[in-house]
Coordinates of C-alpha atoms and ligand atoms in Angstrom, one line a residue:
M1 CA 0.0 0.0 0.0
I2 CA 1.3 3.5 -0.9
K3 CA 2.3 5.6 2.0
S4 CA 4.0 8.5 0.4
I5 CA 3.0 10.6 -2.6
C6 CA 4.7 13.5 -4.3
C7 CA 3.0 15.8 -6.8
I8 CA 5.2 18.0 -9.0
G9 CA 3.3 21.2 -9.8
A10 CA 1.2 23.2 -7.2
G11 CA -1.2 24.8 -9.6
Y12 CA -4.9 24.7 -10.3
V13 CA -4.8 20.9 -10.7
G14 CA -2.0 19.8 -8.3
G15 CA -3.2 21.9 -5.3
P16 CA -6.9 20.9 -5.2
T17 CA -6.3 17.3 -6.4
M18 CA -3.8 16.5 -3.8
A19 CA -5.8 18.3 -1.1
V20 CA -8.7 15.9 -1.8
I21 CA -6.4 12.8 -2.0
A22 CA -4.9 13.8 1.3
L23 CA -8.3 14.4 2.9
K24 CA -9.5 10.9 1.8
N25 CA -6.3 9.1 2.5
P26 CA -5.2 10.2 6.0
H27 CA -2.7 7.3 6.0
I28 CA -0.7 8.8 3.1
K29 CA 1.8 11.6 3.3
V30 CA 1.1 13.9 0.3
T31 CA 3.8 16.5 -0.6
V32 CA 3.1 19.0 -3.3
V33 CA 6.2 20.6 -4.7
D34 CA 6.8 23.5 -7.1
V35 CA 9.8 25.6 -8.3
N36 CA 7.7 28.7 -7.7
Q37 CA 8.6 29.8 -4.2
E38 CA 5.9 32.5 -4.1
R39 CA 3.2 30.0 -5.0
I40 CA 4.4 27.6 -2.3
N41 CA 4.5 30.4 0.3
A42 CA 0.9 31.2 -0.7
W43 CA -0.2 27.6 -0.2
N44 CA 1.5 27.7 3.2
S45 CA 0.0 31.0 4.1
E46 CA -1.8 31.3 7.5
N47 CA -4.4 33.4 5.8
L48 CA -6.6 31.0 3.9
E49 CA -7.9 33.9 1.7
A50 CA -4.3 34.1 0.3
L51 CA -4.2 30.6 -1.2
P52 CA -3.0 30.8 -4.8
V53 CA -6.1 29.1 -6.2
Y54 CA -9.6 30.2 -5.3
E55 CA -12.1 27.3 -5.4
P56 CA -15.3 27.0 -3.3
G57 CA -14.6 24.5 -0.5
L58 CA -10.8 24.3 -1.1
A59 CA -9.7 26.5 1.8
E60 CA -11.6 24.3 4.3
I61 CA -9.9 21.1 3.1
V62 CA -6.5 22.7 3.2
A63 CA -7.2 23.9 6.7
Q64 CA -8.0 20.4 7.7
T65 CA -5.1 18.6 6.1
R66 CA -2.2 21.0 5.8
N67 CA 0.7 20.0 7.9
V68 CA -1.2 16.9 9.0
N69 CA -0.7 14.8 5.9
L70 CA -0.6 17.5 3.2
F71 CA 2.6 19.5 2.7
F72 CA 3.7 22.2 0.3
S73 CA 7.4 22.6 -0.4
T74 CA 10.0 23.8 -2.9
N75 CA 12.3 20.9 -2.1
V76 CA 11.5 18.9 -5.2
N77 CA 14.4 16.4 -4.8
L78 CA 13.5 15.5 -1.3
A79 CA 9.9 14.9 -2.1
I80 CA 10.8 12.7 -5.2
H81 CA 13.3 10.8 -3.0
E82 CA 10.7 10.0 -0.3
A83 CA 7.7 9.2 -2.6
E84 CA 6.6 5.8 -3.8
M85 CA 4.2 7.5 -6.3
I86 CA 4.9 10.7 -8.1
F87 CA 2.2 12.7 -9.9
I88 CA 3.4 15.1 -12.7
S89 CA 1.0 18.0 -12.7
V90 CA 3.0 20.7 -14.3
N91 CA 1.7 23.1 -17.0
T92 CA 1.7 22.0 -20.7
P93 CA 1.0 25.3 -22.5
T94 CA 0.9 25.8 -26.3
K95 CA 4.4 26.2 -27.7
T96 CA 5.3 29.8 -28.4
Y97 CA 8.5 29.0 -30.4
G98 CA 10.0 26.7 -33.0
I99 CA 8.4 23.7 -34.5
G100 CA 4.6 23.5 -33.7
K101 CA 4.6 27.1 -32.5
G102 CA 1.1 28.2 -31.7
M103 CA -0.3 24.6 -31.8
A104 CA 1.8 21.8 -30.2
A105 CA 1.9 21.3 -26.5
D106 CA 5.2 22.5 -24.9
L107 CA 6.5 19.5 -23.1
K108 CA 9.7 21.0 -21.7
Y109 CA 8.4 21.1 -18.1
I110 CA 7.3 17.5 -18.4
E111 CA 10.7 16.5 -19.7
L112 CA 12.4 18.4 -16.9
C113 CA 10.4 16.5 -14.3
A114 CA 11.2 13.1 -15.9
R115 CA 14.9 14.0 -15.9
Q116 CA 14.8 15.1 -12.3
I117 CA 13.0 11.9 -11.2
A118 CA 15.5 9.8 -13.2
S119 CA 18.5 11.4 -11.5
V120 CA 17.1 11.6 -7.9
A121 CA 15.2 8.4 -7.5
T122 CA 17.0 5.6 -5.6
T123 CA 13.9 3.4 -5.0
N124 CA 11.2 2.1 -7.4
K125 CA 8.5 4.6 -8.3
I126 CA 5.1 4.8 -9.9
V127 CA 5.1 7.9 -12.1
V128 CA 1.6 9.2 -12.9
E129 CA 0.8 11.6 -15.7
K130 CA -1.7 14.0 -14.3
S131 CA -1.1 16.8 -16.8
T132 CA -2.9 16.8 -20.1
L133 CA -0.5 15.4 -22.6
P134 CA -0.4 14.5 -26.3
V135 CA -1.0 10.8 -27.0
R136 CA 2.2 8.7 -26.6
T137 CA 3.9 11.1 -24.2
A138 CA 4.3 8.2 -21.8
S139 CA 6.8 6.6 -24.2
T140 CA 9.0 9.8 -24.0
I141 CA 8.8 9.8 -20.2
K142 CA 9.7 6.1 -20.2
S143 CA 12.8 6.6 -22.4
I144 CA 14.0 9.4 -20.1
L145 CA 13.4 7.4 -16.9
K146 CA 15.3 4.4 -18.5
Q147 CA 18.4 6.5 -18.4
S148 CA 18.5 6.5 -14.6
Q149 CA 21.8 5.2 -13.3
N150 CA 20.4 4.1 -10.0
N151 CA 19.0 0.7 -10.9
V152 CA 15.4 1.8 -10.2
Q153 CA 12.2 0.4 -11.7
F154 CA 9.6 2.9 -13.0
E155 CA 6.1 2.1 -13.8
I156 CA 4.1 4.8 -15.8
L157 CA 0.4 5.5 -15.5
S158 CA -1.8 8.0 -17.2
N159 CA -4.5 9.5 -14.9
P160 CA -5.8 12.6 -16.6
E161 CA -7.8 15.1 -14.5
F162 CA -11.3 16.0 -15.5
L163 CA -12.1 18.7 -12.9
A164 CA -13.5 22.0 -14.1
E165 CA -12.4 25.2 -12.3
G166 CA -15.0 26.8 -10.1
T167 CA -16.4 23.3 -9.2
A168 CA -13.1 21.6 -8.7
I169 CA -13.8 20.3 -5.2
V170 CA -17.3 19.0 -6.0
D171 CA -15.8 17.4 -9.2
L172 CA -13.0 15.8 -7.2
L173 CA -15.2 14.5 -4.4
N174 CA -17.8 13.1 -6.8
P175 CA -16.2 12.5 -10.2
D176 CA -18.1 11.1 -13.1
R177 CA -15.2 8.7 -13.6
V178 CA -11.6 8.3 -12.7
L179 CA -9.5 7.2 -15.7
I180 CA -6.3 5.1 -15.2
G181 CA -4.3 4.2 -18.2
G182 CA -1.5 1.6 -17.7
D183 CA 0.3 -1.4 -19.0
Y184 CA -2.3 -4.0 -18.0
H185 CA -0.4 -6.8 -19.8
T186 CA 2.5 -7.0 -17.3
Q187 CA 2.3 -7.9 -13.6
E188 CA 4.2 -4.6 -12.7
G189 CA 1.7 -2.6 -14.7
K190 CA -1.2 -4.4 -13.0
N191 CA 0.3 -3.7 -9.6
A192 CA 0.7 0.0 -10.4
I193 CA -2.8 0.3 -11.6
A194 CA -4.0 -1.5 -8.5
A195 CA -2.0 0.9 -6.2
L196 CA -3.5 4.0 -7.8
T197 CA -7.0 2.4 -7.8
D198 CA -6.7 1.8 -4.1
I199 CA -6.1 5.5 -3.4
Y200 CA -9.3 6.5 -5.3
K201 CA -11.3 3.6 -3.9
N202 CA -11.3 5.4 -0.6
W203 CA -14.0 7.6 -1.8
V204 CA -14.9 6.8 -5.4
A205 CA -17.2 3.8 -6.3
A206 CA -15.3 1.0 -8.0
D207 CA -17.5 1.1 -11.1
K208 CA -16.5 4.7 -11.7
I209 CA -12.8 3.8 -11.8
I210 CA -12.0 2.9 -15.4
T211 CA -8.8 1.2 -16.7
T212 CA -7.6 1.5 -20.3
N213 CA -4.3 1.2 -22.0
I214 CA -2.1 4.2 -21.6
W215 CA -2.6 5.7 -25.1
S216 CA -6.4 5.5 -24.8
S217 CA -6.2 7.3 -21.5
E218 CA -4.0 10.1 -22.9
L219 CA -6.2 10.5 -25.9
S220 CA -9.4 10.4 -23.9
K221 CA -8.5 13.5 -22.1
L222 CA -8.0 15.5 -25.3
T223 CA -11.1 14.0 -26.8
A224 CA -13.3 14.9 -23.8
N225 CA -12.1 18.6 -23.9
A226 CA -12.6 18.7 -27.7
F227 CA -16.1 17.4 -27.4
L228 CA -17.0 19.8 -24.6
A229 CA -15.6 22.8 -26.4
Q230 CA -17.3 21.7 -29.6
R231 CA -20.7 21.8 -27.9
I232 CA -20.1 25.4 -26.9
S233 CA -19.0 26.4 -30.4
S234 CA -22.0 24.6 -31.8
I235 CA -24.5 26.5 -29.6
N236 CA -22.6 29.8 -30.1
A237 CA -22.9 29.2 -33.9
M238 CA -26.6 28.8 -33.5
S239 CA -26.7 32.0 -31.4
A240 CA -25.6 34.0 -34.4
I241 CA -28.5 32.5 -36.4
C242 CA -30.9 33.3 -33.6
E243 CA -29.9 37.0 -33.7
A244 CA -30.6 37.0 -37.4
T245 CA -34.0 35.3 -37.1
E246 CA -35.6 36.3 -33.8
A247 CA -35.3 32.7 -32.5
N248 CA -34.1 32.7 -28.9
I249 CA -30.9 30.6 -28.2
D250 CA -32.0 29.8 -24.6
E251 CA -35.3 28.4 -25.9
V252 CA -33.5 26.5 -28.6
A253 CA -31.0 25.1 -26.1
F254 CA -33.8 24.0 -23.7
A255 CA -35.7 22.4 -26.5
I256 CA -32.8 20.4 -27.9
G257 CA -31.4 19.6 -24.4
K258 CA -34.6 17.6 -23.7
D259 CA -33.5 15.0 -26.2
T260 CA -31.7 12.5 -24.0
R261 CA -29.3 11.8 -26.8
I262 CA -28.2 15.4 -26.8
G263 CA -28.6 16.2 -23.1
D264 CA -28.9 19.6 -21.4
K265 CA -25.4 20.3 -20.1
F266 CA -22.8 22.6 -21.8
L267 CA -25.4 24.3 -24.0
K268 CA -25.1 27.7 -22.6
A269 CA -24.5 30.3 -25.3
S270 CA -21.8 32.7 -24.2
V271 CA -19.3 35.3 -25.2
G272 CA -17.0 32.4 -26.1
F273 CA -15.2 29.8 -24.0
G274 CA -12.0 30.6 -22.2
G275 CA -9.8 28.9 -19.7
S276 CA -6.4 27.3 -19.9
C277 CA -7.5 24.0 -21.3
F278 CA -10.0 24.0 -24.2
Q279 CA -8.0 26.1 -26.8
K280 CA -4.7 24.6 -25.8
D281 CA -5.9 21.0 -26.0
I282 CA -7.8 21.4 -29.3
L283 CA -4.7 23.1 -30.9
N284 CA -2.7 20.2 -29.6
L285 CA -5.2 17.7 -31.1
V286 CA -5.1 19.6 -34.4
Y287 CA -1.3 19.4 -34.4
I288 CA -1.3 15.7 -33.6
A289 CA -3.8 15.1 -36.5
K290 CA -1.6 17.1 -38.9
T291 CA 1.5 15.2 -37.7
F292 CA -0.2 12.0 -38.9
G293 CA -1.2 13.6 -42.2
L294 CA -4.9 13.6 -41.1
N295 CA -5.6 17.1 -42.5
E296 CA -9.4 16.7 -42.7
V297 CA -9.5 15.7 -39.1
A298 CA -7.3 18.7 -38.2
D299 CA -9.5 21.1 -40.1
Y300 CA -12.6 19.7 -38.5
W301 CA -11.4 20.3 -34.9
E302 CA -9.7 23.6 -35.7
Q303 CA -13.2 25.0 -36.7
V304 CA -14.2 24.8 -33.0
I305 CA -11.5 27.5 -32.3
V306 CA -12.4 29.5 -35.4
M307 CA -16.0 29.7 -34.2
N308 CA -14.9 30.6 -30.7
N309 CA -12.8 33.5 -31.9
Y310 CA -15.7 34.6 -34.1
Q311 CA -18.0 34.6 -31.1
K312 CA -15.7 36.8 -29.1
S313 CA -15.2 39.3 -31.9
R314 CA -18.8 39.3 -32.9
F315 CA -19.8 40.3 -29.3
A316 CA -17.2 43.1 -29.2
R317 CA -18.2 44.4 -32.7
K318 CA -21.9 44.4 -31.6
I319 CA -21.1 46.6 -28.7
V320 CA -19.5 49.2 -30.9
Q321 CA -22.2 48.9 -33.6
K322 CA -25.1 49.3 -31.1
M323 CA -23.5 52.3 -29.4
F324 CA -23.9 54.3 -32.6
N325 CA -20.7 52.9 -34.2
T326 CA -18.3 54.6 -31.8
V327 CA -17.2 53.9 -28.2
S328 CA -14.3 56.4 -28.4
G329 CA -14.1 58.2 -25.0
K330 CA -17.2 56.4 -23.7
K331 CA -17.2 54.9 -20.2
I332 CA -17.8 51.2 -20.4
V333 CA -18.2 49.1 -17.2
M334 CA -16.9 45.5 -17.6
L335 CA -18.4 43.1 -15.0
G336 CA -16.2 40.1 -14.7
W337 CA -12.7 39.1 -15.8
A338 CA -12.4 35.5 -14.9
F339 CA -13.1 33.0 -17.7
K340 CA -16.0 31.6 -15.7
K341 CA -17.6 32.2 -12.3
D342 CA -16.2 30.9 -9.0
T343 CA -12.5 31.0 -10.0
N344 CA -9.7 33.6 -9.8
D345 CA -8.3 32.2 -13.1
S346 CA -8.3 34.5 -16.1
R347 CA -6.2 32.4 -18.5
E348 CA -7.6 32.8 -22.1
S349 CA -10.7 34.6 -20.7
A350 CA -12.9 36.1 -23.3
A351 CA -12.7 39.3 -21.3
I352 CA -9.1 39.8 -22.4
D353 CA -10.0 39.8 -26.1
I354 CA -13.1 42.0 -25.7
A355 CA -11.2 44.5 -23.6
N356 CA -8.4 44.6 -26.1
Y357 CA -10.9 45.3 -28.9
L358 CA -12.6 48.1 -27.0
I359 CA -9.3 49.7 -26.0
E360 CA -8.4 49.8 -29.6
E361 CA -11.7 51.5 -30.2
Q362 CA -10.6 54.1 -27.6
A363 CA -13.2 53.2 -25.0
E364 CA -12.6 53.9 -21.3
L365 CA -12.9 50.6 -19.5
H366 CA -13.9 50.3 -15.8
I367 CA -13.3 46.8 -14.8
Y368 CA -14.5 44.8 -11.8
D369 CA -14.1 41.1 -10.9
P370 CA -14.8 39.6 -7.4
K371 CA -11.7 37.3 -7.4
V372 CA -9.2 38.2 -10.1
T373 CA -6.5 40.5 -8.7
Q374 CA -5.9 44.0 -10.1
Q375 CA -2.3 42.9 -10.9
Q376 CA -3.5 39.9 -12.9
I377 CA -5.9 42.1 -14.9
L378 CA -3.1 44.5 -15.7
T379 CA -0.7 41.7 -16.6
D380 CA -3.3 40.2 -19.0
L381 CA -3.9 43.6 -20.6
E382 CA -0.2 44.4 -21.0
K383 CA 0.3 41.2 -22.9
A384 CA -2.8 41.6 -25.0
T385 CA -2.4 45.3 -25.9
N386 CA 1.4 45.5 -25.9
Q387 CA 1.0 48.6 -23.8
T388 CA 2.7 49.5 -20.4
T389 CA 0.7 49.9 -17.2
N390 CA 1.2 53.6 -17.5
Q391 CA -0.2 53.8 -21.0
L392 CA -3.1 51.5 -20.1
Q393 CA -4.0 53.6 -17.0
Q394 CA -5.2 56.4 -19.3
Q395 CA -7.9 54.1 -20.6
I396 CA -8.7 51.6 -17.8
K397 CA -9.5 51.7 -14.2
I398 CA -9.8 48.6 -12.0
Y399 CA -12.1 48.4 -9.0
N400 CA -12.4 46.0 -6.1
Q401 CA -16.1 46.7 -5.5
T402 CA -18.9 48.0 -7.6
T403 CA -19.7 51.1 -5.5
N404 CA -19.4 54.2 -7.8
I405 CA -18.4 52.2 -10.9
F406 CA -21.6 52.9 -12.8
Q407 CA -21.6 56.7 -12.4
Q408 CA -21.9 58.3 -15.9
A409 CA -21.2 55.0 -17.7
H410 CA -22.5 54.6 -21.2
A411 CA -22.7 50.8 -21.1
V412 CA -22.4 47.8 -18.9
I413 CA -21.0 44.6 -20.3
I414 CA -21.3 41.3 -18.5
V415 CA -18.4 39.0 -19.3
T416 CA -18.4 36.5 -16.4
E417 CA -21.6 35.0 -15.0
W418 CA -20.8 35.7 -11.3
D419 CA -23.9 35.3 -9.2
E420 CA -23.5 38.7 -7.7
F421 CA -24.1 40.3 -11.1
K422 CA -27.6 38.8 -11.3
N423 CA -28.7 40.6 -8.2
L424 CA -27.3 44.1 -8.7
D425 CA -29.9 46.9 -8.3
Y426 CA -30.2 47.7 -12.0
A427 CA -33.0 50.2 -11.6
T428 CA -30.7 52.4 -9.5
I429 CA -27.7 51.7 -11.8
K430 CA -29.8 53.0 -14.7
T431 CA -30.4 56.4 -13.0
Q432 CA -26.6 56.7 -12.5
M433 CA -25.7 56.1 -16.2
Q434 CA -25.7 58.2 -19.3
Q435 CA -28.8 57.8 -21.4
P436 CA -29.5 55.7 -23.4
A437 CA -28.1 53.2 -21.0
F438 CA -26.8 50.0 -22.7
I439 CA -26.4 46.5 -21.2
F440 CA -24.6 43.8 -23.2
D441 CA -25.1 40.6 -21.4
G442 CA -22.5 38.2 -22.7
R443 CA -23.7 35.4 -20.4
N444 CA -27.5 35.8 -20.7
I445 CA -27.9 36.0 -16.9
L446 CA -30.4 38.9 -16.8
N447 CA -34.1 38.8 -17.5
P448 CA -34.4 40.8 -20.8
T449 CA -38.0 41.8 -20.2
E450 CA -37.3 43.2 -16.7
I451 CA -34.2 45.0 -17.8
T452 CA -35.8 46.5 -20.9
Q453 CA -38.8 47.6 -18.7
Q454 CA -36.3 49.5 -16.5
G455 CA -35.4 51.5 -19.6
F456 CA -32.1 49.8 -20.6
Q457 CA -31.1 49.0 -24.2
Y458 CA -30.5 45.3 -23.6
F459 CA -28.5 43.0 -25.8
G460 CA -27.9 39.4 -24.9
I461 CA -26.4 36.5 -26.8
G462 CA -28.6 34.8 -29.4
K463 CA -31.7 36.8 -28.7
Ligands
NAD1 P1 -0.6 25.7 -13.4 O1 0.2 26.6 -14.4 O2 -1.6 26.3 -12.6 O3 0.4 24.9 -12.5 C1 1.5 24.2 -12.9 C2 2.6 24.4 -11.9 O4 3.7 23.6 -12.3 C3 3.2 25.8 -11.8 O5 3.0 26.3 -10.5 C4 4.7 25.7 -12.2 O6 5.5 26.5 -11.4 C5 4.9 24.2 -11.8 N1 6.1 23.6 -12.5 C6 6.4 23.7 -13.8 N2 7.5 23.0 -14.1 C7 7.9 22.5 -12.9 C8 9.1 21.7 -12.5 N3 9.9 21.3 -13.4 N4 9.2 21.4 -11.2 C9 8.3 21.8 -10.3 N5 7.2 22.6 -10.6 C10 7.1 22.9 -11.9 O7 -1.3 24.6 -14.4 P2 -2.6 23.8 -14.1 O8 -3.8 24.6 -14.5 O9 -2.6 23.2 -12.7 O10 -2.5 22.6 -15.2 C11 -1.5 21.6 -15.0 C12 -1.9 20.5 -16.0 O11 -3.2 19.9 -15.8 C13 -1.9 21.0 -17.5 O12 -1.4 19.9 -18.3 C14 -3.4 21.2 -17.8 O13 -3.7 21.0 -19.1 C15 -4.0 20.0 -17.0 N6 -5.4 20.3 -16.5 C16 -5.7 21.5 -16.1 C17 -7.0 21.7 -15.6 C18 -7.5 23.1 -15.1 O14 -8.7 23.2 -14.9 N7 -6.6 24.0 -14.9 C19 -7.9 20.7 -15.6 C20 -7.5 19.4 -16.1 C21 -6.2 19.3 -16.5
UDX2 C1 -12.6 22.2 -18.8 C2 -13.3 20.9 -18.7 O1 -14.7 21.1 -18.4 C3 -12.7 20.0 -17.6 O2 -13.3 18.7 -17.7 C4 -11.2 19.9 -17.9 O3 -10.6 19.1 -16.9 C5 -10.6 21.2 -18.0 O4 -11.2 22.0 -19.0 P1 -12.7 24.4 -17.3 O5 -12.0 25.0 -18.5 O6 -12.1 24.6 -16.0 O7 -12.9 22.9 -17.5 O8 -14.2 25.0 -17.2 P2 -15.5 24.7 -18.1 O9 -16.6 24.6 -17.1 O10 -15.4 23.6 -19.0 O11 -15.7 26.0 -18.9 C6 -14.8 26.4 -19.9 C7 -15.3 27.6 -20.7 O12 -16.5 27.3 -21.4 C8 -15.7 28.8 -19.7 O13 -15.2 30.0 -20.3 C9 -17.2 28.7 -19.6 O14 -17.8 29.9 -19.3 C10 -17.5 28.2 -21.1 N1 -18.8 27.6 -21.2 C11 -19.0 26.4 -20.5 C12 -19.8 28.1 -22.0 O15 -19.6 29.2 -22.6 N2 -21.0 27.5 -22.1 C13 -21.3 26.3 -21.4 O16 -22.4 25.7 -21.6 C14 -20.2 25.7 -20.6

């Protein structure tokens, strides 16, 4: 039975995943390591509000397990040395250089981990791929681990993570399935699969723990994300048709979702999907297809991204068009910056592209998000606009509450579906704004009839 786990990478996946494993396996010592000292300090912070990842329910679990059987450290070598099982949970972003630039997954962090494990390990280890990886990455990891000079046996498993941000703890506590890919033809492979299964069995029903070969497991993760993103692009494509025909996308989604073959989840038309996974993983899939000469397959999946980019720019263009074709010098309030509610993550958030577009149109942006820090919003905008903070500050202002934000605004745009935006006092807000007062609801969270009755010019998605 495993008694000691190490997880390399203390990010959005490593932190919450290991917190739940520690909670459900009090007999296992779980050490989460990272090269980022600041991040580790934040995980170790006395102030639970300062944890680097915001997820409902996470702080409570960290409070219960930290320094009991859950530890956060920068001492990667020691944690590798002590562990019987090592999860690799480092980032695998889209490559920004060289071959595959803008498409392929950058596996340099994965390779560094494998090399470090090979050089440090002096006892047998089970190495678990937790990061999302191109199919057949396990063979690369295996080749590197084989170079170890220490006469150590390594067994490799793929155990992709399916949690969604904002609901990570609920997803981890009650997963639809746990997928374990391994070499089930050898005794060592079977033992490794059994060791990982035992960890999950402490809270996940046995029939939800699925075993496949390692390549199927790696590919299933990319496939799941591609299918999910495809649904959003499909409904967003229909939202454009709704706007042209007076059909209503929420009604269409409801009607088709009643078909049990289609199902009602992931059919919410929006300003476009964001997050660190969907775009990166589809681009990676497209790259893999191209590598195998499967150009039609690549084109098929690439269209999901094309449609998502179209949706983001369509929304931004609509704002300008409805506001009499100019937003220059106009005050626009942006509600939300995170890529979805209940997370402090803004990676690939649609908010970034929309803000960039409006800044180019010389709008004055007043931005509020309940969880994304001011510094993060500035960093995102610096990257997107190629402007310095000083330059940006002539056109943007960031708030940490909504008091006073609406005074003299020409328009409010809702980019993230935070619950608190549903319950704002829009009647009062209307009286504070310039007239006509516009609301662009990129998440369809407001009641169009009520908002229009209050005197707003209301524009949702697909209605
Ligand atoms: P992240 O950027 O939040 O965290 C990764 C961490 O790994 C960083 O803190 C980084 O400093 C650390 N790291 C990188 N190289 C290291 C090394 N050599 N040694 C020690 N630490 C190192 O990333 P994330 O969002 O947690 O994603 C991690 C992986 O999980 C990715 O492959 C991603 O595709 C996948 N995934 C993410 C989600 C999600 O919702 N974020 C969900 C499922 C799967
Ligand atoms: C996704 C997958 O859901 C998860 O299984 C995987 O492990 C990581 O990638 P995540 O990106 O964290 O999770 O959140 P998700 O809920 O999938 O939302 C992604 C984006 O799609 C968000 O911007 C969200 O607002 C948007 N979305 C989601 C829609 O626009 N409409 C929907 O119906 C659902």
